[in-house]
Coordinates of C-alpha atoms in Angstrom, one line a residue:
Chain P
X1 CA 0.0 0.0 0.0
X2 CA 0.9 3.5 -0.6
X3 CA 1.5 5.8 2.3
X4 CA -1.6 7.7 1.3
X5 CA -3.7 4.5 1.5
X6 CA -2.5 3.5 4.6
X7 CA -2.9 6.7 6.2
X8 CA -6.5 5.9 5.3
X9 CA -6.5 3.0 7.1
X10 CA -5.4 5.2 10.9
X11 CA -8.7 4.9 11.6
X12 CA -9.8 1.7 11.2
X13 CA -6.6 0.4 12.8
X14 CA -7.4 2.5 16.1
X15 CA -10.6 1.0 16.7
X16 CA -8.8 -2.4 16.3
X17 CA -10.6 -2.8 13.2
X18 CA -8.0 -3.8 10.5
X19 CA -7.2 -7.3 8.9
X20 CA -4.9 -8.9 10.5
X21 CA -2.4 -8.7 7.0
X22 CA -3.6 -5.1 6.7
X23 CA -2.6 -4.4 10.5
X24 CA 1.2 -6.1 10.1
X25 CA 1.6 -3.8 7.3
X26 CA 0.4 -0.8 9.1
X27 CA 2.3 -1.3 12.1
X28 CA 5.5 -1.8 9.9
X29 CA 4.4 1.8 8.3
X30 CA 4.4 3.2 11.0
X31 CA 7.5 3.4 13.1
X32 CA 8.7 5.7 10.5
X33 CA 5.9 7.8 9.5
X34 CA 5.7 10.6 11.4
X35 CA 2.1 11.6 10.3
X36 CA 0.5 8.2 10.5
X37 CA 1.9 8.6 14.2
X38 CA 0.3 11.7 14.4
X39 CA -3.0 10.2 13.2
X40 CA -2.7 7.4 15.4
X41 CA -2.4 9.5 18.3
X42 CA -5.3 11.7 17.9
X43 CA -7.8 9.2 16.6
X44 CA -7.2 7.1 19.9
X45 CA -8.3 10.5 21.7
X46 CA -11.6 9.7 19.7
X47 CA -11.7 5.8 20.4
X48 CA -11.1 7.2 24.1
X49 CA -14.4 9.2 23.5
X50 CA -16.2 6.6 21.9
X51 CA -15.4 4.6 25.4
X52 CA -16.6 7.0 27.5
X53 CA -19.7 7.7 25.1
X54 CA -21.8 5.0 25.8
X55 CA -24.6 6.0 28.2
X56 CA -23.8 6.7 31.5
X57 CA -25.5 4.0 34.0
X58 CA -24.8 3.6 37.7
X59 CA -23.8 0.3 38.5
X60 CA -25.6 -1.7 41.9
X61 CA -23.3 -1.2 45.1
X62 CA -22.7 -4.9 45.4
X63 CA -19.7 -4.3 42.5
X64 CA -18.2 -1.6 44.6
X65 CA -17.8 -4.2 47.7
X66 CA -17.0 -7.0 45.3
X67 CA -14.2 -5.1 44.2
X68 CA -13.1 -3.3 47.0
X69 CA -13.0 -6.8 48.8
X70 CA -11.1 -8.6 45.8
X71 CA -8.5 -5.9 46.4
X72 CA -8.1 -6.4 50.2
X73 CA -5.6 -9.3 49.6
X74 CA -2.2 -8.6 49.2
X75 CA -2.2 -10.9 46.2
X76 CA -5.6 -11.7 44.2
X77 CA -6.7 -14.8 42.4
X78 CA -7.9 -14.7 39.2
X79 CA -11.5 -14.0 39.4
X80 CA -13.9 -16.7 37.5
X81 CA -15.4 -14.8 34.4
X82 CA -19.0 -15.6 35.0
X83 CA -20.1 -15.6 38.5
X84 CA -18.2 -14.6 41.7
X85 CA -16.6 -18.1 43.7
X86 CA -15.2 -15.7 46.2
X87 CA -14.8 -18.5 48.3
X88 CA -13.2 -20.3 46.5
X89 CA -10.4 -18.0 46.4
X90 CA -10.6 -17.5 50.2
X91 CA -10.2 -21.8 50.5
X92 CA -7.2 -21.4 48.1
X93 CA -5.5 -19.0 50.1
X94 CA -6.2 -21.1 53.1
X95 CA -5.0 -23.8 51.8
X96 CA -1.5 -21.8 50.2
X97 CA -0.9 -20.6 54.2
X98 CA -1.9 -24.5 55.6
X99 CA 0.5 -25.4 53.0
X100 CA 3.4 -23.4 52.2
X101 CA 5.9 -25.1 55.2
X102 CA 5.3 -28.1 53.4
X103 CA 5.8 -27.0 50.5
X104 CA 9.4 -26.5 51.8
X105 CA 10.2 -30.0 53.6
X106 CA 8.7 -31.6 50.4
X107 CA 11.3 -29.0 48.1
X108 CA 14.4 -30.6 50.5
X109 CA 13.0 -34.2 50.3
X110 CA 12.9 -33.8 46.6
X111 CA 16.1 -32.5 46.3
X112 CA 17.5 -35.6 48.7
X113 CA 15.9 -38.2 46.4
X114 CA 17.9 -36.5 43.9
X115 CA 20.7 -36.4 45.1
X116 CA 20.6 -40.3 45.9
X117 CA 19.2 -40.9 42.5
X118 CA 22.5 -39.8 41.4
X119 CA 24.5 -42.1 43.3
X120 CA 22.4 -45.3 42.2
X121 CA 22.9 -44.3 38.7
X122 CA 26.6 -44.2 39.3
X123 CA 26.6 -47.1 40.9
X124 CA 24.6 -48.8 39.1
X125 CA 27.1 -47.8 35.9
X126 CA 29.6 -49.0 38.0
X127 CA 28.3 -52.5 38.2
X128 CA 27.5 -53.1 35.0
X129 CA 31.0 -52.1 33.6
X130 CA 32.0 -55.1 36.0
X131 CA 29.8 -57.1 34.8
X132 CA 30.9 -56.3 31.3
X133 CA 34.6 -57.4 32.4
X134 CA 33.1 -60.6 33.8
X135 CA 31.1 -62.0 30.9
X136 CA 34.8 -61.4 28.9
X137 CA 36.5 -63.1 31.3
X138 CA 34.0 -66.1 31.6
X139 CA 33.8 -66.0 27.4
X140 CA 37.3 -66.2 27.8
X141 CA 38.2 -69.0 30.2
X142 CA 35.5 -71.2 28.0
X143 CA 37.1 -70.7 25.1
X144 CA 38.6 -73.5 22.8
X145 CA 41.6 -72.8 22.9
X146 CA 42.3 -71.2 25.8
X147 CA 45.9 -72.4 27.3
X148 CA 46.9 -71.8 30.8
X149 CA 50.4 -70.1 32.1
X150 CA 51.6 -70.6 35.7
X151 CA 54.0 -67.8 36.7
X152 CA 56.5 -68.6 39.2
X153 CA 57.8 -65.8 41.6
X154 CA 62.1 -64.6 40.6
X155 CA 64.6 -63.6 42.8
X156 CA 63.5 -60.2 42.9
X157 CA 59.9 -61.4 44.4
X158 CA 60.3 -64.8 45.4
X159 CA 57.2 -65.1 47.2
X160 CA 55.0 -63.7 44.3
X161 CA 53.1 -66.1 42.2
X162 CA 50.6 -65.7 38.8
X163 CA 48.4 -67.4 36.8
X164 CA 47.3 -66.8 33.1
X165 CA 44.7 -68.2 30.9
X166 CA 45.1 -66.6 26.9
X167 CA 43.1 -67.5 23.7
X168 CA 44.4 -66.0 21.0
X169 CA 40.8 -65.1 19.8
X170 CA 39.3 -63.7 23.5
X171 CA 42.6 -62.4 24.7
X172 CA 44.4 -62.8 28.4
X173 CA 42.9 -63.0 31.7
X174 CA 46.3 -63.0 34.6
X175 CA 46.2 -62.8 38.1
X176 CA 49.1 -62.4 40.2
X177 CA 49.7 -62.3 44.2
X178 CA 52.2 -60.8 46.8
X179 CA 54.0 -59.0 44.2
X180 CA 56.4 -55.7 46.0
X181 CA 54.9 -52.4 46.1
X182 CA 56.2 -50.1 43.2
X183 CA 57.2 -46.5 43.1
X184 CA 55.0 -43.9 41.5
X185 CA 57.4 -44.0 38.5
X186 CA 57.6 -47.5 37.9
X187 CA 54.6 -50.2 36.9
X188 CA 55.0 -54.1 35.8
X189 CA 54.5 -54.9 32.4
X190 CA 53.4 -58.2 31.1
X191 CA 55.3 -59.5 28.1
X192 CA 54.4 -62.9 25.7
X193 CA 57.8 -64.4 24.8
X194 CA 57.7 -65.2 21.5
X195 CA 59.7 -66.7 18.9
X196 CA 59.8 -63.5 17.2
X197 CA 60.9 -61.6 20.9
X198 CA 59.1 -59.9 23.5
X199 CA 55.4 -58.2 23.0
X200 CA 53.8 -56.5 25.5
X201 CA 50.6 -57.2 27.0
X202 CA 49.8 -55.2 29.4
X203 CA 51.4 -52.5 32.1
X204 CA 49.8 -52.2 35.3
X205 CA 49.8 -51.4 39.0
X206 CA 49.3 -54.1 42.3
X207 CA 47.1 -53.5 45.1
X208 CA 48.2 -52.5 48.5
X209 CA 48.1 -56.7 48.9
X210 CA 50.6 -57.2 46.1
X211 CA 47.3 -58.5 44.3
X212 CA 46.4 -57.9 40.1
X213 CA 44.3 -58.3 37.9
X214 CA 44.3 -57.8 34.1
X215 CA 42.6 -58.6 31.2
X216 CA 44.1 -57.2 27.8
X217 CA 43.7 -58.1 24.0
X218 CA 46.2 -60.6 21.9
X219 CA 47.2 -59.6 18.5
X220 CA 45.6 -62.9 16.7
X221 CA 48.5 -62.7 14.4
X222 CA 51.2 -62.7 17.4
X223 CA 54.4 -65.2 16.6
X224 CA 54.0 -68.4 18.8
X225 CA 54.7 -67.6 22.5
X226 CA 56.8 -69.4 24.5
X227 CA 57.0 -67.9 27.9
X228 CA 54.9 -65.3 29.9
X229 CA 57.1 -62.5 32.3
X230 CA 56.1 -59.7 34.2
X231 CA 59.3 -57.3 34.5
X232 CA 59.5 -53.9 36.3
X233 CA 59.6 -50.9 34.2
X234 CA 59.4 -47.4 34.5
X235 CA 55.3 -46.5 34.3
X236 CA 53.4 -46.3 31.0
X237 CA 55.5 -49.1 30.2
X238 CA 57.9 -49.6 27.5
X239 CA 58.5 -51.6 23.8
X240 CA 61.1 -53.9 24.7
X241 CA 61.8 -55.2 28.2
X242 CA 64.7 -53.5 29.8
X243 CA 64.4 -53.9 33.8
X244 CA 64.3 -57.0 36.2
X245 CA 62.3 -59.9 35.6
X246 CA 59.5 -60.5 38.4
X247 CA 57.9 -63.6 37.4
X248 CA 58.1 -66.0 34.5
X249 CA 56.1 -68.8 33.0
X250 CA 56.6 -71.6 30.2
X251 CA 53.9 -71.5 27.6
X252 CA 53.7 -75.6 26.8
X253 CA 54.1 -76.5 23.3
X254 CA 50.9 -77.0 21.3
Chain V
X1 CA 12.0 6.2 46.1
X2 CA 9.1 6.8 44.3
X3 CA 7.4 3.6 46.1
X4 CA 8.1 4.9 49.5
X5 CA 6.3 8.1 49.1
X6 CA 3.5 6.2 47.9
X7 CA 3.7 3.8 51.3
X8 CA 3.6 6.9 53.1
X9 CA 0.3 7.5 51.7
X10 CA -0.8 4.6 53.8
X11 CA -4.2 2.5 53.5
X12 CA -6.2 6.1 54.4
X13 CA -9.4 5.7 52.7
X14 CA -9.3 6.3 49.0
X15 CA -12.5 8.5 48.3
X16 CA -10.9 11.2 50.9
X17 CA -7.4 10.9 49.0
X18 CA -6.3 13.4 46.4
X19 CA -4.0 10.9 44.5
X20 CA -3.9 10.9 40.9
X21 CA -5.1 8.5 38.8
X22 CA -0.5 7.6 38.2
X23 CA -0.3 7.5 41.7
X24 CA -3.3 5.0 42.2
X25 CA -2.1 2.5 39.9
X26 CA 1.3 2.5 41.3
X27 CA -0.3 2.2 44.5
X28 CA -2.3 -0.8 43.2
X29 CA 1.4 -2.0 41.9
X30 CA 2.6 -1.9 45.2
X31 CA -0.1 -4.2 46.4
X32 CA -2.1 -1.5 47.9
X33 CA -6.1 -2.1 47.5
X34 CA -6.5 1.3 47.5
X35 CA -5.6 2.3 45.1
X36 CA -7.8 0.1 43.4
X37 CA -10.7 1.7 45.2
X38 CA -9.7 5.0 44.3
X39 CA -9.7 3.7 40.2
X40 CA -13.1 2.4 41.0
X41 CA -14.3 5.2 42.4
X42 CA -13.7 7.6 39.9
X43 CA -13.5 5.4 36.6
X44 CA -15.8 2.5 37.7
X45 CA -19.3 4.4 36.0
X46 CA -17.9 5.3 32.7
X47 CA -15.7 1.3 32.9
X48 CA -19.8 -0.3 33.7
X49 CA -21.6 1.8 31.1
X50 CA -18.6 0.5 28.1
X51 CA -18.8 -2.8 29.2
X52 CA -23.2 -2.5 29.1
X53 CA -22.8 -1.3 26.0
X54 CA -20.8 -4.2 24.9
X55 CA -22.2 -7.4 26.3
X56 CA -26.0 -5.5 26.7
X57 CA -26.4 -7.7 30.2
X58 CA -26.5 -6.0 33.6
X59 CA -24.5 -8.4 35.6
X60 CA -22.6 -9.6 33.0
X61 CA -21.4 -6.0 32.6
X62 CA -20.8 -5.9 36.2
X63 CA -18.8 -9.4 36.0
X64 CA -17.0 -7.7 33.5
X65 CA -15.6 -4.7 35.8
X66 CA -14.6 -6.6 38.7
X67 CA -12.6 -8.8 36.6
X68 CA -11.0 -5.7 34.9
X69 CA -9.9 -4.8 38.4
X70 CA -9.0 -7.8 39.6
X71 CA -6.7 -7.6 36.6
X72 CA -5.7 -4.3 37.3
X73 CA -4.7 -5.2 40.5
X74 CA -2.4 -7.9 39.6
X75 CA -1.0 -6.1 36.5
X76 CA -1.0 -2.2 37.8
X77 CA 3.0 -2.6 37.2
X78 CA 2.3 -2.7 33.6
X79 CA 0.9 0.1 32.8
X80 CA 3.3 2.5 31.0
X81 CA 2.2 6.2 31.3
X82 CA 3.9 6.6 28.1
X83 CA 1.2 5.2 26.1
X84 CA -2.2 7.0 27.3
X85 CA -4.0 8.1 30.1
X86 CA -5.2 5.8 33.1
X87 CA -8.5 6.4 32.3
X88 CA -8.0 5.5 28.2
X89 CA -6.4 2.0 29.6
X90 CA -9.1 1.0 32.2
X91 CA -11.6 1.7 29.2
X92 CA -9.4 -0.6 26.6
X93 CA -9.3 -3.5 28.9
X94 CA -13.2 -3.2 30.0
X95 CA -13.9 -2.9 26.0
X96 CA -11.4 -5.9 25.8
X97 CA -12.9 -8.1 28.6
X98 CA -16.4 -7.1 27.2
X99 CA -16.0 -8.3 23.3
X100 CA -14.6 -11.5 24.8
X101 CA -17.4 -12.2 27.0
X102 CA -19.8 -11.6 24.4
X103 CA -17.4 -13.9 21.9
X104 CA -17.5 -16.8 24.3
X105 CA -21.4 -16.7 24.8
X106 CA -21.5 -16.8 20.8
X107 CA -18.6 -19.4 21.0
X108 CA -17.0 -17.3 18.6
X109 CA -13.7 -18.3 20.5
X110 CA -11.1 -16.2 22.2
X111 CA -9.4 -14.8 19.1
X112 CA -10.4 -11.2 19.5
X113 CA -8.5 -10.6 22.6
X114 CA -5.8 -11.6 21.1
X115 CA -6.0 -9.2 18.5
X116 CA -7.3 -6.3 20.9
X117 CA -3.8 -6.9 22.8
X118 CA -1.6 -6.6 20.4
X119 CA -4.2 -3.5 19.6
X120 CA -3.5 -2.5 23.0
X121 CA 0.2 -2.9 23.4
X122 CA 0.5 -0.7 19.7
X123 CA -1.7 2.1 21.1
X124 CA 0.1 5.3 20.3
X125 CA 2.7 3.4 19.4
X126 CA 5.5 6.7 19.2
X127 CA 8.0 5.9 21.5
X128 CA 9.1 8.8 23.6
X129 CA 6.7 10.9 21.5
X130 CA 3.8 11.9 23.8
X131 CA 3.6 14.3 25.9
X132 CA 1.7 13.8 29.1
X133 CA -1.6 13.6 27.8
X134 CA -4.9 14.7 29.7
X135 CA -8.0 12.8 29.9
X136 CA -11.0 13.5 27.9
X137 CA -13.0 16.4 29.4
X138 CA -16.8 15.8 29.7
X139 CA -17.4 18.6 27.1
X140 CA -15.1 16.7 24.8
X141 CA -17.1 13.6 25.3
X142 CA -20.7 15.3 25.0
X143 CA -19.4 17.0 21.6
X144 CA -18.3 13.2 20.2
X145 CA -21.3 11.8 21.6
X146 CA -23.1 14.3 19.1
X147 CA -21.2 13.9 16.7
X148 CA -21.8 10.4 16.4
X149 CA -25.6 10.4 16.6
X150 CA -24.8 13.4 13.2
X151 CA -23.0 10.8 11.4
X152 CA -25.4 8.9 8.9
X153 CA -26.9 5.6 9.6
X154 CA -24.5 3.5 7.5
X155 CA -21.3 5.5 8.9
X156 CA -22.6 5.2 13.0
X157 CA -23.1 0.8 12.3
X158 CA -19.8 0.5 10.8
X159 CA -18.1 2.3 14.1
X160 CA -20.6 0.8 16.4
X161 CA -20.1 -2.7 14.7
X162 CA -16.1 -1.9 14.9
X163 CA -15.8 -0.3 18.2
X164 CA -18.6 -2.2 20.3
X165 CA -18.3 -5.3 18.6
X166 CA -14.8 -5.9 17.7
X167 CA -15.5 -6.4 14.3
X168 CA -12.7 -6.3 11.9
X169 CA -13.5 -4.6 8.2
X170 CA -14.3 -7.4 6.4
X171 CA -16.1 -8.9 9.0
X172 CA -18.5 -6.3 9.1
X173 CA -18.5 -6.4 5.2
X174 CA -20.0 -9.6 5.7
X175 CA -22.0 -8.8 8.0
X176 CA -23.8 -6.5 6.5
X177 CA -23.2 -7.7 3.0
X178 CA -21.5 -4.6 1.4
X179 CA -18.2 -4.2 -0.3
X180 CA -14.9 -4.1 1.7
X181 CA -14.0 -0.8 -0.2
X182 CA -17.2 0.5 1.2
X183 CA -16.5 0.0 4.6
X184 CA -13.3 0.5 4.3
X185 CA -14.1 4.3 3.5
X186 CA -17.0 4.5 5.5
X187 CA -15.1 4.0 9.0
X188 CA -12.3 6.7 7.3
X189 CA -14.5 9.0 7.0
X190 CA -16.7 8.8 9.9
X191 CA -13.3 8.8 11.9
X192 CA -12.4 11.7 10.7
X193 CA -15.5 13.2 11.4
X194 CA -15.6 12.2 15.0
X195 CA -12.1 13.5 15.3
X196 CA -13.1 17.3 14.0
X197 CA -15.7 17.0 16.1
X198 CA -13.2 16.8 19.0
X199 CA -10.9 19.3 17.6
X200 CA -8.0 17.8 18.2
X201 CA -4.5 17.9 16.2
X202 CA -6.4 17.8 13.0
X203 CA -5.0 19.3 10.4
X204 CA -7.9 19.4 8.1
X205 CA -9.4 21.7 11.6
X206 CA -6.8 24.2 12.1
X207 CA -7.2 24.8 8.2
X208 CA -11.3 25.0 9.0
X209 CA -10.5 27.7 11.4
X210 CA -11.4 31.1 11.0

């Protein structure tokens, strides 16, 4: 529309009359249209008058007290549209009051379950991340051809003792016992002995009991092992053994 | 600060207060019932005629008022001085209240009050612009009140069907069966004609003027 046709429409747009397309475009007009504005502002005077036109009538006291009284609360309910359930809104109130300091013990119980909802979950992620490790280790003790390793304790740890059980298609499941604490910079390292030299299995930590556990992949196309050794080496482990040997097993001959 | 000034004022009863209209609705933003009072006491007649008009049903009309205060009341902090007088926004919320009562007795659904507050939230829409503006005198009123009743037949049912009904111009095309262009002009018109009649910031008035 033109700005003349639109100023047209100032009138029809005041008393709220326009299409809604018709209104969208007039109230994008007009942010920049200073006489539209103009027009706006003194045909609302006359919508004012229109509102104030229709015949004066004297409405019955009883409003008066209704509102008067619907006003006396610090904080009013919404009032019904059709007739007046004042006491309605006076039970509601009561019932806010009655209710509010439970409203509170209910807000820390709520946020107590929470809290302990929490802990389940992350226990409960917990145990099935076990149980993930035991199905492998079950899967892998019934394998085929799963071959068991006793590891006898060296001079180093002459009490400590280890057991393996390997597959070359599930991997190796090893315990050990009463192995020597190790520094914060060193770690044992599992090694196959092959025919093709060392290859590393695993690096890891004991217990506080000198107790471990690890389970760890095999490359399927490893060379044919024939020992097992744990050695001590500095920690992360490293690609050929270099420090003192800790325990060591004979893989028997297939 | 303002607020505290307005505490001061206490809970003394309203009809022997000389607040303004401003300071009752902040009063009624601060919680204070009187200042609802006061709004009813001096707005409540021309509010129950408006809404009589409208839905045409005494205690409807009446239903329709204490609602409009009971909204008041719990949205006083919304009104923005900026964008009309008290008076002018307790009349567009009775005229809104009223076309919705009638639309839901006719199950026409709640879509004018939609409209009306987007209507409402646009009035005089220049921001910064206005000027504190003063409420209609009664003079005013009486000389658009005539003016009105001067207008012809076919101009005073397109306002009344606009104004009192909430039509929108098509609708009341349809309703009475005429071309949009028609009414289109028609409200124009009769507008304009209302507004000389109030003398206000008309151009096409000053250039009337002797």
């Amino acid at each position: 529309m033109t700005h003349e046709e639109l100023r047209g429409q100032a009138g029809a747009y005041v008393l709220g009359a326009l299409d809604a397309a018709d209104r969208d475009e007039f109230e994008a007009h007009l942010p920049g249209c200073v006489e539209c504005r103009a027009d706006v502002r003194s045909l609302n005077r006359v919508t004012e008058a229109l509102a104030c036109a229709a015949a004066s009538r004297e409405p019955s006291p009883r409003l008066r007290a209704r509102v008067v009284a619907g006003s006396a609360a610090p904080r009013p309910f919404p009032v019904s549209r059709t007739v007046l359930p004042w006491f309605l809104a006076a039970a509601a109130s009561l019932a806010l009051a009655v209710t509010a300091p439970y409203t509170f013990r209910l807000r820390d119980e709520t946020r107590q379950l929470a809290a302990t909802l929490r802990d389940l979950t992350a226990q409960l992620r917990d145990r099935d991340r076990q149980l993930v490790a035991v199905r492998s280790e079950v899967s892998l003790l019934a394998a085929p051809d799963v071959r068991r390793v006793d590891l006898r304790g060296q001079p180093a740890a002459p009490g400590a003792g280890a057991r393996a059980f390997w597959s070359r298609t599930r991997g190796v499941y090893f315990v050990a016992s009463n192995l020597p604490p190790v520094a914060a910079d060193k770690a044992y390292q599992l090694w196959f002995v092959t025919t093709a030299g060392p290859v590393s299995a695993s690096v890891f930590t004991p217990d506080e009991r000198g107790s471990a556990e690890v389970v760890a992949g095999i490359n399927p196309g490893m060379a044919a092992p024939t020992a097992m050794a744990v050695t001590l080496e500095p920690a992360g482990g490293v690609p050929a053994p270099t420090g003192n040997m800790y325990l060591v097993g004979a893989v028997a001959q297939e | 600060m303002m607020w505290l000034g307005f505490a001061a004022l206490g809970r003394a009863p309203a009809v022997s207060t000389p607040v303004s209209d401003r300071d009752a609705v902040a009063l009624a933003a601060a919680g204070d019932g009187a200042g609802v009072t006061a709004l009813y006491d001096r707005h409540a007649r021309a509010m129950y005629a408006l809404a009589l008009r409208i839905v045409q049903a005494e205690a409807e009309a009446e239903d329709v008022v204490q609602e409009v205060f009971a909204q008041v009341f719990r949205q006083a902090g919304r009104y923005d001085a900026s964008r009309g007088t008290v008076v002018g926004w307790l009349l567009t919320i009775t005229r809104t209240r009223a076309i919705d009562q009638v639309r839901a007795r006719r199950r026409h659904g709640h879509d004018f009050s939609r409209r009306a507050s987007e209507a409402e939230a646009a009035n005089v829409p220049a921001p910064g612009a206005d000027q504190e503006r003063q409420a209609l005198t009664a003079e005013e009123i009486d000389r658009v009140r005539r003016a009105l009743a001067d207008l012809s037949a076919e101009q005073r049912r397109a306002i009344e069907l606009a104004y009192y009904e909430g039509l929108t111009q098509s609708e009341i095309a349809e309703r009475l069966a005429e071309p949009l262009g028609t009414i289109k002009s028609r409200i124009r018109t009769a507008m304009l004609r209302l507004r000389d009649a109030l003398g206000t910031e008309s151009p096409l008035n000053a250039a009337k003027a002797p």
